[in-house]
Each structure stands twice: as C-alpha cells, then as structure tokens.
PDB file of C-alpha atoms in Angstrom:
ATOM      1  CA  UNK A   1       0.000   0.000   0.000  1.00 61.00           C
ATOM      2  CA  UNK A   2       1.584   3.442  -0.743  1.00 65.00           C
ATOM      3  CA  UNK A   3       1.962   6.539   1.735  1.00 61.00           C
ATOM      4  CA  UNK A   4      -0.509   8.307  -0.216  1.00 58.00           C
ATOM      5  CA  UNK A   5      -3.368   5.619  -0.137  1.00 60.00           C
ATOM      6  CA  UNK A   6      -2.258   4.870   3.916  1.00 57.00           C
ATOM      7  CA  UNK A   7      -3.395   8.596   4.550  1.00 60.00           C
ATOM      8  CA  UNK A   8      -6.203   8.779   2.718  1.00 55.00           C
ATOM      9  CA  UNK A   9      -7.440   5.244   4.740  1.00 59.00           C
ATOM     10  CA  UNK A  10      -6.807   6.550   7.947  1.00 61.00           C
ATOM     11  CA  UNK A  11      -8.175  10.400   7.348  1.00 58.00           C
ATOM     12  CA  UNK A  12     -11.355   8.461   5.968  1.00 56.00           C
ATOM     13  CA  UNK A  13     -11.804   5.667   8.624  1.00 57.00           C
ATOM     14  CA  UNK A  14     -10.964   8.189  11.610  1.00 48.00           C
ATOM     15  CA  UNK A  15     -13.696  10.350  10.504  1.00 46.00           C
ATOM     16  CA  UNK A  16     -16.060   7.484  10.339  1.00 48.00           C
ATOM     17  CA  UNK A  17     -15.438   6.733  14.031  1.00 51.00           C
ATOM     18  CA  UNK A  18     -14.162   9.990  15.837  1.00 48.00           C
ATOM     19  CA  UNK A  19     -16.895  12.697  15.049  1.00 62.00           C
ATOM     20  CA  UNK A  20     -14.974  15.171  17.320  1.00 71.00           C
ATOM     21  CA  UNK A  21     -11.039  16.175  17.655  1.00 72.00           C
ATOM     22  CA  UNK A  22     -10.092  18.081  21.097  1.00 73.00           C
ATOM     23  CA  UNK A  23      -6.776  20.483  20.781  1.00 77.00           C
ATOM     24  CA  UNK A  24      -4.874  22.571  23.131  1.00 75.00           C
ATOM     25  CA  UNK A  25      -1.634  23.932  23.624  1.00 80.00           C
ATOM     26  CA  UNK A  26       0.288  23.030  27.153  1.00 78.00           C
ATOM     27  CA  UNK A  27       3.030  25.129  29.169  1.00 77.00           C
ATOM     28  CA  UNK A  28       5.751  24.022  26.581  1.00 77.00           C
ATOM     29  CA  UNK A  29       4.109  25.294  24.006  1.00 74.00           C
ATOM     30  CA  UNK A  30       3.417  21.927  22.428  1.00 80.00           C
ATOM     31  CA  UNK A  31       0.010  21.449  20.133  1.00 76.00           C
ATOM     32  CA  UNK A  32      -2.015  18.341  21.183  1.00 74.00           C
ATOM     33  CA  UNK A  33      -4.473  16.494  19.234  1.00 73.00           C
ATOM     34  CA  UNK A  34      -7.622  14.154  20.830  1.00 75.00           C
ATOM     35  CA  UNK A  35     -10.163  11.997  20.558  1.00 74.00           C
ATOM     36  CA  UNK A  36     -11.351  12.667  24.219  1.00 75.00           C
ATOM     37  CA  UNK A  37     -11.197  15.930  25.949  1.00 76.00           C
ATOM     38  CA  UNK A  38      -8.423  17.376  28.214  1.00 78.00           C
ATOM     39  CA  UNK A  39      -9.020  17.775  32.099  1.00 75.00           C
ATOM     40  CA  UNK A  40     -11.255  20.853  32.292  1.00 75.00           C
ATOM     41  CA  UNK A  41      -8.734  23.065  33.431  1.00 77.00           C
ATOM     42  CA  UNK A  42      -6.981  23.554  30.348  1.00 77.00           C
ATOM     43  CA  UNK A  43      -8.416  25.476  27.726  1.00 77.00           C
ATOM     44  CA  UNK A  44      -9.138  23.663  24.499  1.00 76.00           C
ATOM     45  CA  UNK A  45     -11.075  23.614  21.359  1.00 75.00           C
ATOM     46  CA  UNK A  46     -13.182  21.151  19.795  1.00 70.00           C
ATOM     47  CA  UNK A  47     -13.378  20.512  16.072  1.00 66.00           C
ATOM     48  CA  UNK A  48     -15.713  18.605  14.615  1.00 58.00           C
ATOM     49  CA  UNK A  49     -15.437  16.489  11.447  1.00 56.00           C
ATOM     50  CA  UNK A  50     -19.157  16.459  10.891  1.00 50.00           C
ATOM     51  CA  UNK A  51     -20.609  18.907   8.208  1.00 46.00           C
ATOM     52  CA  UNK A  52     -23.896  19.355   9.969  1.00 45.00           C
ATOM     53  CA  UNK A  53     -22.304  21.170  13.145  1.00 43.00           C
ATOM     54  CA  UNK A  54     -20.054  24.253  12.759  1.00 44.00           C
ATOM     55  CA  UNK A  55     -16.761  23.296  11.823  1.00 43.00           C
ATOM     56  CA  UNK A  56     -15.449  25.015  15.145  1.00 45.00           C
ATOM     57  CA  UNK A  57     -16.280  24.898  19.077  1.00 44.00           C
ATOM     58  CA  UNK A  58     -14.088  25.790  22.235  1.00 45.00           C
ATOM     59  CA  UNK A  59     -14.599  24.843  25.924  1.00 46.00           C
ATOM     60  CA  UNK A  60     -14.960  27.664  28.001  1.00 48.00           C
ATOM     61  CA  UNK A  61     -12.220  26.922  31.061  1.00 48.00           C
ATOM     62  CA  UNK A  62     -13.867  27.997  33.879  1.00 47.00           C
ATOM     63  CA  UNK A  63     -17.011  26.284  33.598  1.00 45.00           C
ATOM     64  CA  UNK A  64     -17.533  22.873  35.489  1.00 45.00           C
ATOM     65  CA  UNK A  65     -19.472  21.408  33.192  1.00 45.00           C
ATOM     66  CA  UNK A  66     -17.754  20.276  29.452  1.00 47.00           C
ATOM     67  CA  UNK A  67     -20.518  22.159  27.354  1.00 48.00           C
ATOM     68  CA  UNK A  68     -19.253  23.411  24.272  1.00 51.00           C
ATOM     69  CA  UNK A  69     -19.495  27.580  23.310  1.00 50.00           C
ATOM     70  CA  UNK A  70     -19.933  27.836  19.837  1.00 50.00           C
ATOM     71  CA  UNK A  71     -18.302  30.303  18.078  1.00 50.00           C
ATOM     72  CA  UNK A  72     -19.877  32.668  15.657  1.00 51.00           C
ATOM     73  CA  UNK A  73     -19.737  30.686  11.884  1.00 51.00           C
ATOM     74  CA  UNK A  74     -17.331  32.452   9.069  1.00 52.00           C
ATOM     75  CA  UNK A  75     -19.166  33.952   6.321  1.00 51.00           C
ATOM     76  CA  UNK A  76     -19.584  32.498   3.632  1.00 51.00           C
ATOM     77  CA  UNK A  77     -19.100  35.679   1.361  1.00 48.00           C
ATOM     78  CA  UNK A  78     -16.244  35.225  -1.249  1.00 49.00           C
ATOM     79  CA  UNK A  79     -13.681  37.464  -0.212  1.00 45.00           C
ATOM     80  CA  UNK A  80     -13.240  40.859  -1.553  1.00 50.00           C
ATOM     81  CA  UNK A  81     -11.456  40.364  -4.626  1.00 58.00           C
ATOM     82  CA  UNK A  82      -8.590  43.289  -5.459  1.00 61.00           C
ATOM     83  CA  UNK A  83      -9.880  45.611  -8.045  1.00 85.00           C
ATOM     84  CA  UNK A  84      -7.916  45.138 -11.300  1.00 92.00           C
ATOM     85  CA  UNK A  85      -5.686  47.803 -11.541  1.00 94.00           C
ATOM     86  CA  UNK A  86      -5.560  50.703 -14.235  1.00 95.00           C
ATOM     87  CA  UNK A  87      -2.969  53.199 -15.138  1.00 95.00           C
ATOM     88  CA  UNK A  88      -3.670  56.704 -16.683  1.00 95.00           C
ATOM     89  CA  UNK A  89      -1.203  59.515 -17.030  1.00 96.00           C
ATOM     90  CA  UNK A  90      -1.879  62.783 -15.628  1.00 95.00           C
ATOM     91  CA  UNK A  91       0.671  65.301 -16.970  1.00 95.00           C
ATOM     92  CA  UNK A  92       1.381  64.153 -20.481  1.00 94.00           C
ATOM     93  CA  UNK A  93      -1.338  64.164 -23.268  1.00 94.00           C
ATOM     94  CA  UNK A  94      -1.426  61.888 -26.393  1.00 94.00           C
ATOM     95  CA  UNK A  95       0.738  64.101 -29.256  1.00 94.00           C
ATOM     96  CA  UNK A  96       2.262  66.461 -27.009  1.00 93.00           C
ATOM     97  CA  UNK A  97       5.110  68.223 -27.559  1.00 93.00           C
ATOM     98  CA  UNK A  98       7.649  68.619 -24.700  1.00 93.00           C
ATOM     99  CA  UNK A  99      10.006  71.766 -24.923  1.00 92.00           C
ATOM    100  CA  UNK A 100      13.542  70.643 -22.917  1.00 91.00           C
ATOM    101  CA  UNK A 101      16.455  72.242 -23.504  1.00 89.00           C
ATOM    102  CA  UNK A 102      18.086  69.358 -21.435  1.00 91.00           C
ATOM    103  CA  UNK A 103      15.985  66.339 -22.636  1.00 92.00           C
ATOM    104  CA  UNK A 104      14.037  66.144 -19.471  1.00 94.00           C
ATOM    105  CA  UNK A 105      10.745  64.318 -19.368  1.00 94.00           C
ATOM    106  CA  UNK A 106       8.675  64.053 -16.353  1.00 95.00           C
ATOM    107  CA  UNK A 107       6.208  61.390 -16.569  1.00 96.00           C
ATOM    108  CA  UNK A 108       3.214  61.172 -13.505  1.00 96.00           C
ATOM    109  CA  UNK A 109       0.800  58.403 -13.704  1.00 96.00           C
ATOM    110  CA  UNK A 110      -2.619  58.083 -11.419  1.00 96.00           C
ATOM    111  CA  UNK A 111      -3.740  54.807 -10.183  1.00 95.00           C
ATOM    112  CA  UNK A 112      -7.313  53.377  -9.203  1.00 95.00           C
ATOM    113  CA  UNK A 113      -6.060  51.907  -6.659  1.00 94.00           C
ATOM    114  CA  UNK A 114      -2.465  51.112  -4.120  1.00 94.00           C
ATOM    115  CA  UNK A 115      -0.068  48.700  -5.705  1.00 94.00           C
ATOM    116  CA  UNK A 116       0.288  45.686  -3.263  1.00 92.00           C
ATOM    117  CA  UNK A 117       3.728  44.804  -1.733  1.00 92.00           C
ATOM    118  CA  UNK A 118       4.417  42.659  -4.621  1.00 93.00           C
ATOM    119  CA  UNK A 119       3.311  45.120  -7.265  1.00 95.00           C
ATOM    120  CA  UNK A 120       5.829  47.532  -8.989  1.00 96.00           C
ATOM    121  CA  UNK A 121       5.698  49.999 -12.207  1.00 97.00           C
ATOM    122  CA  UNK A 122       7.788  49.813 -15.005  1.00 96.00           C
ATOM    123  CA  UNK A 123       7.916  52.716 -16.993  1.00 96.00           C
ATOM    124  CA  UNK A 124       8.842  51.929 -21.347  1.00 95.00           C
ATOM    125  CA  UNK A 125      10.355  54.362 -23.360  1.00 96.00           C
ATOM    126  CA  UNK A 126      10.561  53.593 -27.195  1.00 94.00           C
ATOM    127  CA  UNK A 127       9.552  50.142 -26.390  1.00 93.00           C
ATOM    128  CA  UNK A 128      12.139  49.536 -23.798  1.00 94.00           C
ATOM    129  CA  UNK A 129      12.166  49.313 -20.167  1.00 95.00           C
ATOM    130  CA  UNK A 130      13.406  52.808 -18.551  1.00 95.00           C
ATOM    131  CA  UNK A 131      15.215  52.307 -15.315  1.00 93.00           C
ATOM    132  CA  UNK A 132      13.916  49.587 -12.689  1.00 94.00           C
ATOM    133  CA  UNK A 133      10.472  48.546 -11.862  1.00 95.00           C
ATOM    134  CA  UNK A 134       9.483  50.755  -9.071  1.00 95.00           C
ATOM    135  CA  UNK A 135       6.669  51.214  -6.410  1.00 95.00           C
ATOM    136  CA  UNK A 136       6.324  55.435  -7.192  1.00 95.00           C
ATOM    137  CA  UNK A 137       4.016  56.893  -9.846  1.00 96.00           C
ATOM    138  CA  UNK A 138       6.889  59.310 -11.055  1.00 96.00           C
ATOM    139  CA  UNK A 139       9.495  59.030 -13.539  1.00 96.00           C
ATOM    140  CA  UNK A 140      12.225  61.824 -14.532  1.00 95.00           C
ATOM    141  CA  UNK A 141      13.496  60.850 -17.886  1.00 95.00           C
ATOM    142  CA  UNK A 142      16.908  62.670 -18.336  1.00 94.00           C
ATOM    143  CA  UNK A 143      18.929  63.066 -21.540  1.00 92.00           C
ATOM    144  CA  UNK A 144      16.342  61.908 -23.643  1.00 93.00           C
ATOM    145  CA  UNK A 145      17.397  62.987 -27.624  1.00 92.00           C
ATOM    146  CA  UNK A 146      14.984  65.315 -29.303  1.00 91.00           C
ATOM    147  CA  UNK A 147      12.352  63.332 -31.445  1.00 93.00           C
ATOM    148  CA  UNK A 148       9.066  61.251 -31.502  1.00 94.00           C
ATOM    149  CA  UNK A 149       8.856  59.125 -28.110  1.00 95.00           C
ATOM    150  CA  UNK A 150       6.317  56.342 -27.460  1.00 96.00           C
ATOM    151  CA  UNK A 151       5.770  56.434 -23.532  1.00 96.00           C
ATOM    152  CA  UNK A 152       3.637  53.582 -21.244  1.00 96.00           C
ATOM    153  CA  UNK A 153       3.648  52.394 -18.042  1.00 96.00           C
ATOM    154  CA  UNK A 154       3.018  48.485 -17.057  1.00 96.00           C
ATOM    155  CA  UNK A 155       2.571  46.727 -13.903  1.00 96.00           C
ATOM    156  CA  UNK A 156       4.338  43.855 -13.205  1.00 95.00           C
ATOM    157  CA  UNK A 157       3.425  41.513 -10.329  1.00 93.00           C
ATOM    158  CA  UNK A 158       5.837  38.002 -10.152  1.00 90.00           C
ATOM    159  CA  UNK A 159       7.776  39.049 -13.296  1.00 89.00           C
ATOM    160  CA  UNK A 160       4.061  38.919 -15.228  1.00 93.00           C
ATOM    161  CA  UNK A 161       2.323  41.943 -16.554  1.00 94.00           C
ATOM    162  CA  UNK A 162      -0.992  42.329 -14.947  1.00 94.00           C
ATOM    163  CA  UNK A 163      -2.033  46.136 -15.946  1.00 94.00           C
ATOM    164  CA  UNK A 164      -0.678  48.895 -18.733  1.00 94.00           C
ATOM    165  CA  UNK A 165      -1.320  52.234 -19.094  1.00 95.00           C
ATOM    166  CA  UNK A 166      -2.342  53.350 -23.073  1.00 95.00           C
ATOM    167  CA  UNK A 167       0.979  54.178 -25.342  1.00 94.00           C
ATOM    168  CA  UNK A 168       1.180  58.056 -25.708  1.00 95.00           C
ATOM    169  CA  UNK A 169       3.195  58.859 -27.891  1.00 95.00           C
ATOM    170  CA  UNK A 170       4.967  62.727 -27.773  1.00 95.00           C
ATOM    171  CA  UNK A 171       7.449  65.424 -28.708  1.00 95.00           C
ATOM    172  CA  UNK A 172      10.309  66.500 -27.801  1.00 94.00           C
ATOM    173  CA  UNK A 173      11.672  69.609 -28.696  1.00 91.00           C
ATOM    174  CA  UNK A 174      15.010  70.525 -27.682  1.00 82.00           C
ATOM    175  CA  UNK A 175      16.090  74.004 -29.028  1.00 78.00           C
ATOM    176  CA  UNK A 176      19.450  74.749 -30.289  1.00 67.00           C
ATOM    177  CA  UNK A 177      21.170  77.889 -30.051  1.00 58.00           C
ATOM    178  CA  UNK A 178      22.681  79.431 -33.460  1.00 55.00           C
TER     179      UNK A 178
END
C-alpha cells in the first residue's frame, strides 16, 4: 500500500469513528491532538469532522461542566477580490510636444487603486524598459534625444504583466542655439 493511499485510509476511517477532535496547547508550548477531551482546566477547542455542526467549538475553562461555546460561523461571502488595476497619465497628453532644452521628461501616472507589496511599475520608453520597476508613480526621464517618443507604463506583479497604461506617444523639442 503506498503513503498516499495509507493517509487517505486513515483520514477516511478516523472520521467514520471519531466525530470530534479536542486540541490545546500546554506550558511548553506543544500542540495536542484528541479523541477525548483534556481535564477541564486547560483550555481547548473542539473541532468537529461532521458537516452538519459548525466546523469550530471551544470549551470555556472555567465552567464545570464540558458544554461546548460555539463560536460565531465564518461567512460564507467570497472574499473581496482586489480591483484590477488601471494606469492613466496625468501630466502628459497623447501628441504632445515637450520643450527641454536638457531632454528632461517628467512622466506622472494616477492609479485606481495602491499597488500591493508585490506590485511595482515599469515605466517603457521607445519600447524599452526605462530604469527599474518601481513602487512610485513618477518618472524623470533625463537626456532623452529630441524626437518622436512612445511612452507607457506596465505593472508587473511576479515578473508577469498584470495592468498597462495606453501608449502616448509625444514630442520632444530641444532648441538649439545658433
């Protein structure tokens, strides 16, 4: 008989006879599992392998007698799912034309929402990453040659691209002096 099919017998054939599992933690620290409960000093909590009961009870400690306190049932709402997340730009318009002696672009994005922990921004110049993914909306582009420039911003959540902002594409003018 394999490992796999061993636990699957005994998960099954436990349930069929033990309805109820007692737990509690002792001084040590150490987790204990039961069949039968603990001595009613020691606070404990009873889980119960039957779907018609909630999946949850504890014992309250001081009482004398071992009558279980249920606790309230989780809901059974899906949870809130993150809103997907969309990227706009709020200084630069489609076809404008930047005038920058230097070649400085300043690109500001708005989002709909906060980036999680294990969100970042990417901002792509020309079709190329510029600089590192990074958690701030702001990007100063420096030394950029004068020209047509396609600007976007993507999101990028475990190396994967889960949100861009539209390609804008603009001008920029860099004067010379003759």
């Amino acid at each position: 008989m394999s490992y796999k099919q061993l636990i699957f017998l005994i998960l099954f054939s436990t349930s069929a006879f033990a309805g109820t599992v007692y737990t509690w933690e002792d001084s040590d620290g150490t987790r204990h599992f039961s069949d039968s409960p603990p001595p009613t000093n020691i606070k404990s909590k009873q889980l119960s392998l039957s779907t018609s009961v909630p999946l949850e009870e504890s014992y309250d400690d001081t009482a004398t007698s071992v009558e279980p306190v249920a606790k309230k049932a989780k809901s059974k709402t899906p949870e809130k799912k993150d809103k997907k997340l969309e990227i706009s730009f709020s200084n630069l318009q489609q076809e404008e034309t930047i005038r920058s002696s230097r070649g400085h672009i300043t690109v500001l994005t708005d989002l709909n929402r906060k980036l999680s922990i294990d969100e970042k921004l990417q901002l792509m110049l020309d079709g190329s990453p510029y600089g590192l993914p990074q958690a701030s909306t702001e990007w100063k582009l420096t030394g950029i040659d004068r020209g047509t420039h396609l600007i976007t911003v993507i999101a990028i959540k475990d190396g994967k691209r889960i949100a861009s902002s539209p390609i804008i594409t603009v001008y920029l003018h860099r004067p010379s002096a003759n």
